[in-house]
CSV table of C-alpha atoms in Angstrom, one decimal:
chain,number,residue,atom,x,y,z
O,1,MET,CA,17.2,3.4,-14.6
O,2,SER,CA,15.1,0.6,-15.8
O,3,ARG,CA,14.1,-0.1,-12.2
O,4,LEU,CA,12.6,3.3,-11.6
O,5,PRO,CA,9.3,2.7,-13.4
O,6,ALA,CA,8.9,-0.6,-11.4
O,7,LEU,CA,9.7,1.1,-8.2
O,8,ARG,CA,7.2,3.8,-9.0
O,9,ARG,CA,4.4,1.4,-9.9
O,10,ALA,CA,5.2,-0.4,-6.6
O,11,ALA,CA,5.0,2.8,-4.7
O,12,VAL,CA,1.6,3.8,-6.3
O,13,ARG,CA,0.2,0.4,-5.4
O,14,GLU,CA,1.4,0.6,-1.9
O,15,TRP,CA,0.5,4.3,-1.0
O,16,GLY,CA,-1.7,5.4,-3.9
O,17,PRO,CA,-5.0,4.5,-2.3
O,18,LEU,CA,-3.8,5.9,1.1
O,19,CYS,CA,-2.7,9.2,-0.5
O,20,ALA,CA,-5.8,9.5,-2.5
O,21,THR,CA,-8.1,9.0,0.6
O,22,VAL,CA,-6.0,11.5,2.7
O,23,ARG,CA,-6.0,14.1,0.0
O,24,ARG,CA,-9.9,13.8,-0.4
O,25,GLY,CA,-10.4,13.9,3.3
O,26,LEU,CA,-8.5,17.0,3.8
O,27,ALA,CA,-9.9,18.8,0.8
O,28,GLY,CA,-11.5,22.1,2.0
O,29,ARG,CA,-11.6,20.9,5.7
O,30,TRP,CA,-8.2,20.8,7.1
O,31,VAL,CA,-8.6,21.8,10.8
O,32,ARG,CA,-12.1,20.2,10.9
O,33,ALA,CA,-10.7,17.0,9.5
O,34,LEU,CA,-8.0,16.8,12.2
O,35,ALA,CA,-9.9,17.8,15.3
O,36,LEU,CA,-9.2,14.7,17.2
O,37,THR,CA,-5.6,14.7,16.2
O,38,LEU,CA,-5.0,18.3,17.2
O,39,THR,CA,-6.9,17.7,20.4
O,40,ALA,CA,-4.7,14.7,21.3
O,41,VAL,CA,-1.5,16.5,20.4
O,42,ALA,CA,-2.5,19.5,22.6
O,43,LEU,CA,-3.6,17.3,25.5
O,44,THR,CA,-0.4,15.2,25.4
O,45,ALA,CA,1.8,18.4,25.4
O,46,THR,CA,-0.1,19.8,28.3
O,47,VAL,CA,0.1,16.6,30.3
O,48,GLN,CA,3.8,16.5,29.6
O,49,VAL,CA,4.3,20.0,30.9
O,50,VAL,CA,2.1,19.4,34.0
O,51,GLN,CA,3.8,16.1,35.0
O,52,ASN,CA,7.2,17.8,34.9
O,53,GLN,CA,6.2,20.4,37.4
O,54,GLY,CA,6.7,19.7,41.1
O,55,TRP,CA,2.9,20.2,41.8
O,56,GLY,CA,1.7,18.2,38.7
O,57,TYR,CA,3.5,15.0,38.8
O,58,ARG,CA,1.3,13.3,41.6
O,59,PRO,CA,-2.0,14.4,39.9
O,60,VAL,CA,-1.0,13.0,36.6
O,61,GLN,CA,0.0,9.7,38.0
O,62,ASN,CA,-3.2,9.5,40.1
O,63,LEU,CA,-5.4,10.2,37.0
O,64,GLY,CA,-3.6,8.7,34.1
O,65,ALA,CA,-0.7,6.3,35.0
O,66,VAL,CA,-1.7,2.7,34.6
O,67,ARG,CA,0.3,-0.1,36.2
O,68,ALA,CA,-0.2,-3.9,36.3
O,69,GLU,CA,-0.2,-3.8,40.2
O,70,ASP,CA,-3.3,-1.4,40.2
O,71,PRO,CA,-6.8,-2.9,40.7
O,72,LEU,CA,-8.4,-3.5,37.4
O,73,TRP,CA,-11.2,-1.0,38.0
O,74,LEU,CA,-8.7,1.7,38.8
O,75,ALA,CA,-6.7,0.9,35.8
O,76,LEU,CA,-9.8,1.0,33.5
O,77,LEU,CA,-10.8,4.4,35.0
O,78,ARG,CA,-7.4,5.8,34.2
O,79,THR,CA,-7.1,4.3,30.8
O,80,PRO,CA,-8.8,7.2,28.9
O,81,LEU,CA,-6.3,9.8,30.1
O,82,SER,CA,-3.3,7.2,30.1
O,83,LEU,CA,-3.5,7.4,26.3
O,84,PHE,CA,-2.2,10.9,26.4
O,85,VAL,CA,0.4,10.5,29.1
O,86,PRO,CA,4.0,10.3,27.5
O,87,ALA,CA,6.7,8.5,29.0
O,88,LEU,CA,9.0,10.6,31.3
O,89,ASP,CA,12.2,9.1,30.0
O,90,LEU,CA,11.6,9.7,26.4
O,91,PRO,CA,11.6,13.0,24.4
O,92,VAL,CA,8.0,14.2,24.1
O,93,TRP,CA,8.6,15.7,20.7
O,94,GLY,CA,8.9,12.2,19.3
O,95,ALA,CA,5.6,11.3,20.8
O,96,LEU,CA,3.9,14.4,19.5
O,97,ALA,CA,5.1,13.9,16.0
O,98,GLN,CA,3.9,10.2,15.9
O,99,ILE,CA,0.5,11.2,17.2
O,100,LEU,CA,0.3,14.1,14.6
O,101,LEU,CA,1.2,11.9,11.8
O,102,VAL,CA,-0.5,8.6,12.7
O,103,PHE,CA,-3.6,9.9,14.4
O,104,GLY,CA,-4.0,12.5,11.6
O,105,ILE,CA,-3.9,9.9,8.8
O,106,ALA,CA,-6.1,7.6,10.8
O,107,GLU,CA,-8.6,10.3,11.5
O,108,VAL,CA,-8.9,11.3,7.8
O,109,CYS,CA,-9.1,7.6,6.6
O,110,LEU,CA,-11.2,6.1,9.3
O,111,GLY,CA,-13.3,8.8,10.9
O,112,ARG,CA,-13.0,10.3,14.4
O,113,TRP,CA,-14.8,7.7,16.5
O,114,ARG,CA,-13.4,4.7,14.8
O,115,THR,CA,-9.9,6.1,15.2
O,116,LEU,CA,-10.5,6.6,18.9
O,117,ALA,CA,-12.0,3.2,19.2
O,118,VAL,CA,-9.0,1.4,17.6
O,119,ALA,CA,-6.7,3.6,19.8
O,120,TYR,CA,-8.4,2.4,22.9
O,121,VAL,CA,-8.5,-1.2,21.9
O,122,ALA,CA,-4.8,-1.1,21.4
O,123,THR,CA,-4.1,0.6,24.7
O,124,LEU,CA,-6.3,-1.8,26.6
O,125,ALA,CA,-4.7,-4.8,24.9
O,126,GLY,CA,-1.3,-3.7,26.2
O,127,THR,CA,-2.8,-2.9,29.6
O,128,LEU,CA,-4.3,-6.4,29.9
O,129,TYR,CA,-1.3,-8.1,28.6
O,130,ALA,CA,0.9,-6.6,31.3
O,131,ARG,CA,-1.4,-8.1,34.0
O,132,ILE,CA,-1.5,-11.5,32.3
O,133,GLY,CA,2.3,-11.4,31.7
O,134,VAL,CA,3.1,-10.7,35.4
O,135,ALA,CA,0.7,-13.3,36.5
O,136,LEU,CA,2.5,-15.8,34.3
O,137,GLY,CA,5.9,-14.9,35.5
O,138,PRO,CA,9.3,-14.9,33.6
O,139,GLY,CA,9.3,-18.7,33.1
O,140,THR,CA,7.4,-18.5,29.8
O,141,PHE,CA,7.8,-16.3,26.8
O,142,PRO,CA,4.7,-14.1,27.3
O,143,GLY,CA,5.6,-13.9,31.0
O,144,LEU,CA,6.9,-10.9,32.7
O,145,PRO,CA,9.0,-10.3,35.8
O,146,ALA,CA,7.1,-9.2,38.8
O,147,SER,CA,9.0,-5.9,38.8
O,148,ASP,CA,7.2,-4.9,35.6
O,149,ALA,CA,4.0,-4.6,37.8
O,150,GLN,CA,5.3,-1.3,39.0
O,151,VAL,CA,6.2,0.1,35.4
O,152,VAL,CA,3.8,2.6,33.9
O,153,ASP,CA,2.1,1.5,30.7
O,154,THR,CA,3.3,2.8,27.3
O,155,GLY,CA,1.0,5.7,27.0
O,156,PRO,CA,0.3,6.8,23.4
O,157,SER,CA,2.8,4.6,21.7
O,158,ALA,CA,0.7,1.4,21.8
O,159,ALA,CA,-2.2,3.3,20.2
O,160,VAL,CA,0.0,4.8,17.6
O,161,VAL,CA,1.3,1.2,16.6
O,162,GLY,CA,-2.2,-0.3,16.5
O,163,LEU,CA,-3.6,2.6,14.5
O,164,ALA,CA,-0.8,2.3,11.9
O,165,VAL,CA,-1.4,-1.5,11.4
O,166,TYR,CA,-5.2,-0.9,11.2
O,167,VAL,CA,-4.8,1.9,8.6
O,168,CYS,CA,-2.4,-0.1,6.5
O,169,HIS,CA,-4.8,-3.0,6.5
O,170,ARG,CA,-7.8,-0.8,5.5
O,171,GLN,CA,-5.7,0.8,2.7
O,172,ARG,CA,-4.2,-2.4,1.7
O,173,ALA,CA,-0.7,-1.0,2.2
O,174,TRP,CA,0.6,-4.6,3.0
O,175,PHE,CA,4.4,-3.8,2.8
O,176,THR,CA,4.1,-0.9,5.0
O,177,GLY,CA,2.1,-2.9,7.7
O,178,ALA,CA,4.6,-5.7,7.6
O,179,LEU,CA,7.4,-3.1,8.2
O,180,VAL,CA,5.6,-1.7,11.2
O,181,VAL,CA,5.1,-5.2,12.6
O,182,LEU,CA,8.7,-6.2,12.0
O,183,ALA,CA,10.1,-3.0,13.6
O,184,MET,CA,8.2,-3.9,16.8
O,185,VAL,CA,9.5,-7.5,16.8
O,186,VAL,CA,13.0,-6.2,16.4
O,187,GLU,CA,12.3,-3.8,19.2
O,188,VAL,CA,11.5,-6.6,21.5
O,189,ILE,CA,14.6,-8.6,20.3
O,190,VAL,CA,17.0,-5.7,20.9
O,191,LYS,CA,15.5,-4.4,24.0
O,192,ASP,CA,13.0,-6.7,25.8
O,193,ASN,CA,11.0,-4.6,28.0
O,194,LEU,CA,7.4,-4.1,29.0
O,195,ALA,CA,6.8,-1.3,26.3
O,196,GLY,CA,7.9,-3.4,23.5
O,197,ARG,CA,5.8,-6.4,24.7
O,198,GLU,CA,2.7,-4.1,24.9
O,199,HIS,CA,3.3,-2.9,21.4
O,200,LEU,CA,3.2,-6.5,20.2
O,201,ALA,CA,0.0,-7.0,22.3
O,202,ALA,CA,-1.6,-4.0,20.7
O,203,ILE,CA,-0.6,-5.3,17.2
O,204,ALA,CA,-2.2,-8.7,18.0
O,205,ALA,CA,-5.4,-7.2,19.2
O,206,VAL,CA,-5.7,-4.9,16.1
O,207,LEU,CA,-4.8,-7.9,13.9
O,208,VAL,CA,-7.7,-9.8,15.4
O,209,VAL,CA,-10.1,-6.9,14.8
O,210,CYS,CA,-8.8,-6.8,11.2
O,211,GLY,CA,-9.5,-10.5,10.9
O,212,VAL,CA,-13.0,-10.2,12.1
O,213,ARG,CA,-13.6,-7.3,9.7
O,214,GLU,CA,-12.4,-9.2,6.8
O,215,TRP,CA,-14.6,-12.3,7.8
O,216,LEU,CA,-17.7,-10.1,8.2
O,217,GLY,CA,-16.9,-8.6,4.9
O,218,ARG,CA,-16.8,-11.9,3.1
O,219,ARG,CA,-20.0,-13.0,4.7
O,220,SER,CA,-21.8,-10.0,3.6
O,221,GLY,CA,-20.3,-10.3,0.2
O,222,ALA,CA,-21.4,-13.9,0.0
O,223,ARG,CA,-25.0,-12.8,0.9
O,224,ASP,CA,-24.8,-10.0,-1.6
O,225,PRO,CA,-23.1,-11.2,-4.8
O,226,GLY,CA,-23.5,-7.9,-6.5
O,227,ALA,CA,-21.5,-6.0,-3.8
O,228,GLY,CA,-18.4,-4.3,-5.1
O,229,GLY,CA,-14.9,-4.6,-4.0
O,230,SER,CA,-12.7,-2.5,-1.8
O,231,GLY,CA,-13.8,1.0,-1.3
O,232,ALA,CA,-10.4,2.4,-2.1
O,233,LEU,CA,-10.4,0.7,-5.5
O,234,GLN,CA,-13.9,1.9,-6.2
O,235,ASP,CA,-12.9,5.5,-5.3
O,236,LEU,CA,-10.1,5.4,-7.7
O,237,GLY,CA,-12.5,4.3,-10.4
O,238,ASP,CA,-10.4,1.3,-11.4
O,239,GLY,CA,-12.6,-0.9,-13.7
O,240,GLY,CA,-15.7,-0.2,-11.8
O,241,SER,CA,-19.0,1.5,-12.8
O,242,GLY,CA,-19.2,3.3,-9.4
O,243,THR,CA,-18.4,7.1,-9.0
O,244,ARG,CA,-16.2,8.9,-6.6
O,245,SER,CA,-19.2,10.6,-4.9
O,246,GLY,CA,-21.1,7.3,-4.5
O,247,ALA,CA,-23.8,8.5,-6.7
O,248,PRO,CA,-25.2,6.2,-9.5
O,249,PRO,CA,-23.7,6.9,-13.1
O,250,MET,CA,-25.4,9.6,-15.1
O,251,ARG,CA,-27.0,8.8,-18.3
O,252,SER,CA,-26.6,10.8,-21.5
O,253,TRP,CA,-28.4,10.2,-24.8
O,254,ASN,CA,-26.6,9.4,-28.0
O,255,PHE,CA,-29.1,9.8,-30.9
O,256,ARG,CA,-27.4,7.1,-33.0
O,257,ARG,CA,-26.7,4.6,-30.3
O,258,GLY,CA,-29.4,5.2,-27.7
O,259,PRO,CA,-28.7,5.9,-23.9
O,260,THR,CA,-25.0,5.7,-22.8
O,261,GLN,CA,-23.4,5.9,-19.4
O,262,ARG,CA,-21.0,8.4,-18.3
O,263,THR,CA,-19.2,8.8,-14.9
O,264,SER,CA,-20.2,11.6,-12.7
O,265,TRP,CA,-17.3,13.0,-10.7
O,266,TRP,CA,-19.1,15.4,-8.4
């Protein structure tokens, strides 16, 4: 029983800022806050239905299936739709649940356009890695067999993994982020295939983005010594003088002590 308070504190440290951000982001908005996520779920479900029809398989392949053997310009043209083309050999409900959960949290925490940008960075990283890996050949660790050039890229899974890592970094959920990375490493160890390798490439690309963001943040902080700490901690009001709304503290007058500060929560 004595361990429960410690576990609870650890859980609050790990997921408290994330839950607070999601709760504030959804307050009074709901569908509007998840417009991108719901569109992605609907588009992925529609593509899955279409590609399982006799008349729809070839159009989906021509518009959204990316392979390492394709010319680069063609792969880049197909990449926007490839993000929503689920794998034919996996249950689509798993992909839809992942998109709903991870895209939803990312859209609320990061915003619509940043979520889309990170998703495409992760997807492109996997696509470009497949080409490099096939070119290197199976003789080296990052290399891939020539047969993988004909395998369709991972679809939404690389974007989901990349977004999960990025959100964990932004919300300082280090343990959860480490679990995501560890799970993808174990996936490659247990079943070394193109999809698993592309997941690792997506994680590597997103970690580079996170590192650049941290570096730029430190530079701006060095130029502005008065800058505050992390936005999540400021929002929670832990030891700072900021407010949840970002407005400056309001002043009230104490006739015995003079002007005093109080925090505005609107």
